[in-house]
């Protein structure tokens, strides 16, 4: 048994020496790391193999760097210049009324709605306004048209956009029956729930004549 193990070890060392003579890259890697099998070091240590050997010895793969191009941060001057150019372009569209049909994303009654002119929305809640009253939705998250979109952080200022709606109808939902039953215990409970509902019609979406 000992002779067999000795022969196998000698054969492994002979093959390794032949591989080092035939492949200069393997010999260089052995010189830098002291390992014949670098994968052992990769599993044993959290450091990548590139930190243990020159980068030229590690082949590049699809996981070596992110698939998207690296984005370099802009200097403050360049960022201000681009911001001024975008604002000027948006103001030009607004001045020429070249924005098509406006849309807005509003926050109302714990929900977000994407609306445009003459839209009908069903709010699963009761509001204080009566039927026929005109209300203003002040929490506007986004407004845009055909050629531009303005996004709030998180809301757009009240002086920049105005969304108005009219209360069309106030009613209740269809009765929902909740039943609890426990067999062989003579336990039975029945509950009927009606949710108040309000229907709104979006009248107008207006933007300020100039953004800053």
CSV table of C-alpha atoms in Angstrom, one decimal:
chain,number,residue,atom,x,y,z
A,1,UNK,CA,0.0,0.0,0.0
A,2,UNK,CA,2.8,2.4,0.9
A,3,UNK,CA,4.7,1.6,-2.3
A,4,UNK,CA,1.5,2.3,-4.3
A,5,UNK,CA,1.0,5.7,-2.7
A,6,UNK,CA,4.7,6.6,-3.2
A,7,UNK,CA,4.5,5.6,-6.8
A,8,UNK,CA,1.4,7.7,-7.3
A,9,UNK,CA,2.9,10.7,-5.6
A,10,UNK,CA,6.1,10.4,-7.7
A,11,UNK,CA,4.0,10.2,-10.9
A,12,UNK,CA,2.0,13.4,-9.9
A,13,UNK,CA,5.2,15.3,-9.2
A,14,UNK,CA,6.7,14.3,-12.5
A,15,UNK,CA,3.6,15.4,-14.4
A,16,UNK,CA,3.6,18.7,-12.5
A,17,UNK,CA,7.2,19.4,-13.4
A,18,UNK,CA,6.5,18.6,-17.0
A,19,UNK,CA,3.6,21.0,-17.0
A,20,UNK,CA,5.7,23.8,-15.5
A,21,UNK,CA,8.4,23.3,-18.1
A,22,UNK,CA,5.8,23.3,-20.9
A,23,UNK,CA,3.7,26.3,-19.7
A,24,UNK,CA,5.7,29.4,-18.7
A,25,UNK,CA,2.5,31.0,-17.3
A,26,UNK,CA,2.0,28.2,-14.9
A,27,UNK,CA,5.6,28.5,-13.8
A,28,UNK,CA,5.3,32.3,-13.3
A,29,UNK,CA,2.1,31.7,-11.3
A,30,UNK,CA,3.9,29.1,-9.1
A,31,UNK,CA,6.7,31.6,-8.6
A,32,UNK,CA,4.4,34.4,-7.4
A,33,UNK,CA,2.0,32.4,-5.3
A,34,UNK,CA,3.9,29.3,-4.4
A,35,UNK,CA,0.8,27.1,-5.3
A,36,UNK,CA,0.5,24.5,-8.0
A,37,UNK,CA,-3.3,24.7,-7.8
A,38,UNK,CA,-4.5,28.4,-7.4
A,39,UNK,CA,-8.1,27.3,-7.0
A,40,UNK,CA,-7.2,25.9,-3.5
A,41,UNK,CA,-6.1,29.3,-2.4
A,42,UNK,CA,-9.3,30.9,-3.9
A,43,UNK,CA,-11.5,28.6,-1.8
A,44,UNK,CA,-9.3,29.0,1.3
A,45,UNK,CA,-9.1,32.8,1.2
A,46,UNK,CA,-11.7,35.5,0.6
A,47,UNK,CA,-9.2,37.4,-1.4
A,48,UNK,CA,-9.5,37.1,-5.2
A,49,UNK,CA,-6.7,35.4,-7.1
A,50,UNK,CA,-6.0,38.7,-8.9
A,51,UNK,CA,-4.7,40.1,-5.6
A,52,UNK,CA,-2.3,37.2,-5.3
A,53,UNK,CA,-0.9,37.3,-8.9
A,54,UNK,CA,-0.4,39.8,-11.7
A,55,UNK,CA,-3.6,40.7,-13.5
A,56,UNK,CA,-2.1,39.5,-16.8
A,57,UNK,CA,-2.1,35.9,-15.5
A,58,UNK,CA,-5.9,36.0,-14.7
A,59,UNK,CA,-8.1,35.5,-17.8
A,60,UNK,CA,-10.9,38.1,-18.3
A,61,UNK,CA,-14.4,36.7,-18.1
A,62,UNK,CA,-17.9,38.1,-18.3
A,63,UNK,CA,-17.9,38.5,-14.5
A,64,UNK,CA,-14.6,40.4,-14.3
A,65,UNK,CA,-16.5,43.8,-14.6
A,66,UNK,CA,-20.1,44.9,-14.8
A,67,UNK,CA,-21.8,44.4,-18.2
A,68,UNK,CA,-22.9,48.1,-18.2
A,69,UNK,CA,-20.4,50.9,-19.0
A,70,UNK,CA,-18.9,52.7,-16.0
A,71,UNK,CA,-20.6,56.1,-15.4
A,72,UNK,CA,-18.2,58.8,-14.5
A,73,UNK,CA,-19.6,61.5,-12.1
A,74,UNK,CA,-20.1,64.9,-13.6
A,75,UNK,CA,-18.4,67.9,-12.2
A,76,UNK,CA,-20.7,70.6,-10.7
A,77,UNK,CA,-20.2,73.0,-13.6
A,78,UNK,CA,-21.2,70.4,-16.2
A,79,UNK,CA,-24.2,69.3,-14.1
A,80,UNK,CA,-25.4,72.9,-13.8
A,81,UNK,CA,-24.9,73.4,-17.6
A,82,UNK,CA,-26.9,70.3,-18.5
A,83,UNK,CA,-29.7,71.3,-16.0
A,84,UNK,CA,-30.0,74.8,-17.5
A,85,UNK,CA,-30.2,73.3,-21.0
A,86,UNK,CA,-33.0,70.9,-20.1
A,87,UNK,CA,-35.0,73.5,-18.3
A,88,UNK,CA,-34.6,75.9,-21.2
A,89,UNK,CA,-35.9,73.2,-23.6
A,90,UNK,CA,-38.9,72.4,-21.4
A,91,UNK,CA,-39.8,76.1,-21.1
A,92,UNK,CA,-39.7,76.4,-24.9
A,93,UNK,CA,-42.2,73.6,-25.3
A,94,UNK,CA,-44.5,75.1,-22.7
A,95,UNK,CA,-44.3,78.6,-24.2
A,96,UNK,CA,-45.1,77.2,-27.7
A,97,UNK,CA,-47.8,74.9,-26.2
A,98,UNK,CA,-46.1,72.1,-28.0
A,99,UNK,CA,-46.6,69.4,-25.4
A,100,UNK,CA,-49.7,67.5,-26.6
A,101,UNK,CA,-52.0,66.1,-23.9
A,102,UNK,CA,-50.7,66.5,-20.4
A,103,UNK,CA,-50.8,63.7,-17.8
A,104,UNK,CA,-50.1,63.7,-14.1
A,105,UNK,CA,-49.4,61.2,-11.3
A,106,UNK,CA,-51.3,62.3,-8.2
A,107,UNK,CA,-51.4,60.9,-4.6
A,108,UNK,CA,-55.0,60.9,-3.3
A,109,UNK,CA,-56.7,58.9,-0.6
A,110,UNK,CA,-53.6,56.7,0.1
A,111,UNK,CA,-53.3,55.7,-3.6
A,112,UNK,CA,-51.5,56.9,-6.7
A,113,UNK,CA,-53.3,57.6,-9.9
A,114,UNK,CA,-52.1,58.4,-13.4
A,115,UNK,CA,-54.7,60.7,-14.8
A,116,UNK,CA,-55.3,63.0,-17.8
A,117,UNK,CA,-58.1,65.4,-18.8
A,118,UNK,CA,-61.7,64.0,-18.5
A,119,UNK,CA,-60.6,60.8,-16.7
A,120,UNK,CA,-62.9,59.1,-14.2
A,121,UNK,CA,-61.3,57.6,-11.0
A,122,UNK,CA,-63.1,55.6,-8.3
A,123,UNK,CA,-61.8,56.3,-4.8
A,124,UNK,CA,-62.5,53.7,-2.2
A,125,UNK,CA,-63.0,56.2,0.5
A,126,UNK,CA,-65.2,59.0,1.8
A,127,UNK,CA,-64.1,62.7,1.2
A,128,UNK,CA,-65.6,65.8,2.8
A,129,UNK,CA,-66.6,67.4,-0.5
A,130,UNK,CA,-70.1,67.0,-1.7
A,131,UNK,CA,-71.4,66.1,-5.1
A,132,UNK,CA,-70.6,68.8,-7.7
A,133,UNK,CA,-67.8,70.4,-5.7
A,134,UNK,CA,-64.6,71.1,-7.4
A,135,UNK,CA,-61.4,70.1,-5.5
A,136,UNK,CA,-57.7,70.4,-6.2
A,137,UNK,CA,-55.2,67.5,-5.9
A,138,UNK,CA,-52.2,69.1,-4.4
A,139,UNK,CA,-49.9,66.0,-4.1
A,140,UNK,CA,-48.6,65.7,-7.6
A,141,UNK,CA,-45.6,63.3,-8.1
A,142,UNK,CA,-45.1,63.7,-11.8
A,143,UNK,CA,-46.4,65.7,-14.7
A,144,UNK,CA,-45.5,65.4,-18.4
A,145,UNK,CA,-46.6,65.7,-22.0
A,146,UNK,CA,-45.5,64.4,-25.4
A,147,UNK,CA,-41.9,65.9,-25.3
A,148,UNK,CA,-41.0,66.2,-21.6
A,149,UNK,CA,-41.7,64.8,-18.1
A,150,UNK,CA,-41.1,66.5,-14.8
A,151,UNK,CA,-40.6,64.3,-11.7
A,152,UNK,CA,-40.9,65.6,-8.2
A,153,UNK,CA,-38.6,64.8,-5.2
A,154,UNK,CA,-41.0,63.5,-4.0
A,155,UNK,CA,-43.7,66.1,-4.9
A,156,UNK,CA,-43.8,68.9,-7.4
A,157,UNK,CA,-44.3,72.4,-6.1
A,158,UNK,CA,-47.9,73.7,-5.9
A,159,UNK,CA,-46.9,76.8,-7.9
A,160,UNK,CA,-45.7,74.6,-10.8
A,161,UNK,CA,-48.6,72.3,-11.5
A,162,UNK,CA,-52.4,72.4,-10.8
A,163,UNK,CA,-54.7,69.4,-11.1
A,164,UNK,CA,-58.4,70.0,-10.5
A,165,UNK,CA,-61.3,67.4,-10.2
A,166,UNK,CA,-65.1,67.4,-9.7
A,167,UNK,CA,-67.0,65.1,-7.4
A,168,UNK,CA,-69.4,63.2,-9.6
A,169,UNK,CA,-71.0,60.7,-7.3
A,170,UNK,CA,-70.8,59.4,-3.7
A,171,UNK,CA,-72.1,55.9,-3.1
A,172,UNK,CA,-71.3,52.6,-1.5
A,173,UNK,CA,-69.8,49.4,-2.9
A,174,UNK,CA,-71.6,46.2,-3.4
A,175,UNK,CA,-72.2,44.4,0.0
A,176,UNK,CA,-69.4,42.0,0.8
A,177,UNK,CA,-70.3,39.0,3.0
A,178,UNK,CA,-67.7,37.7,5.4
A,179,UNK,CA,-68.7,34.3,6.9
A,180,UNK,CA,-67.0,32.4,9.8
A,181,UNK,CA,-68.1,28.8,10.5
A,182,UNK,CA,-66.7,26.3,12.9
A,183,UNK,CA,-68.1,22.8,12.3
A,184,UNK,CA,-69.4,20.7,15.1
A,185,UNK,CA,-69.2,23.6,17.5
A,186,UNK,CA,-72.4,25.5,16.6
A,187,UNK,CA,-70.3,28.6,15.8
A,188,UNK,CA,-71.3,30.9,13.0
A,189,UNK,CA,-70.7,34.6,12.4
A,190,UNK,CA,-71.8,36.7,9.5
A,191,UNK,CA,-70.6,40.2,8.7
A,192,UNK,CA,-71.7,42.4,5.8
A,193,UNK,CA,-69.3,45.2,4.8
A,194,UNK,CA,-70.1,48.2,2.5
A,195,UNK,CA,-67.2,50.5,1.5
A,196,UNK,CA,-67.9,54.1,0.8
A,197,UNK,CA,-66.9,55.1,-2.8
A,198,UNK,CA,-66.4,58.5,-4.5
A,199,UNK,CA,-66.2,59.0,-8.2
A,200,UNK,CA,-64.1,62.0,-9.4
A,201,UNK,CA,-63.7,63.5,-12.9
A,202,UNK,CA,-60.4,65.2,-13.7
A,203,UNK,CA,-61.2,68.6,-15.2
A,204,UNK,CA,-57.9,70.3,-15.9
A,205,UNK,CA,-54.1,69.7,-15.7
A,206,UNK,CA,-52.2,73.0,-15.9
A,207,UNK,CA,-48.5,73.7,-15.7
A,208,UNK,CA,-46.7,77.0,-14.8
A,209,UNK,CA,-45.6,79.1,-17.8
A,210,UNK,CA,-42.0,78.7,-16.8
A,211,UNK,CA,-39.9,76.2,-14.8
A,212,UNK,CA,-36.8,77.2,-12.9
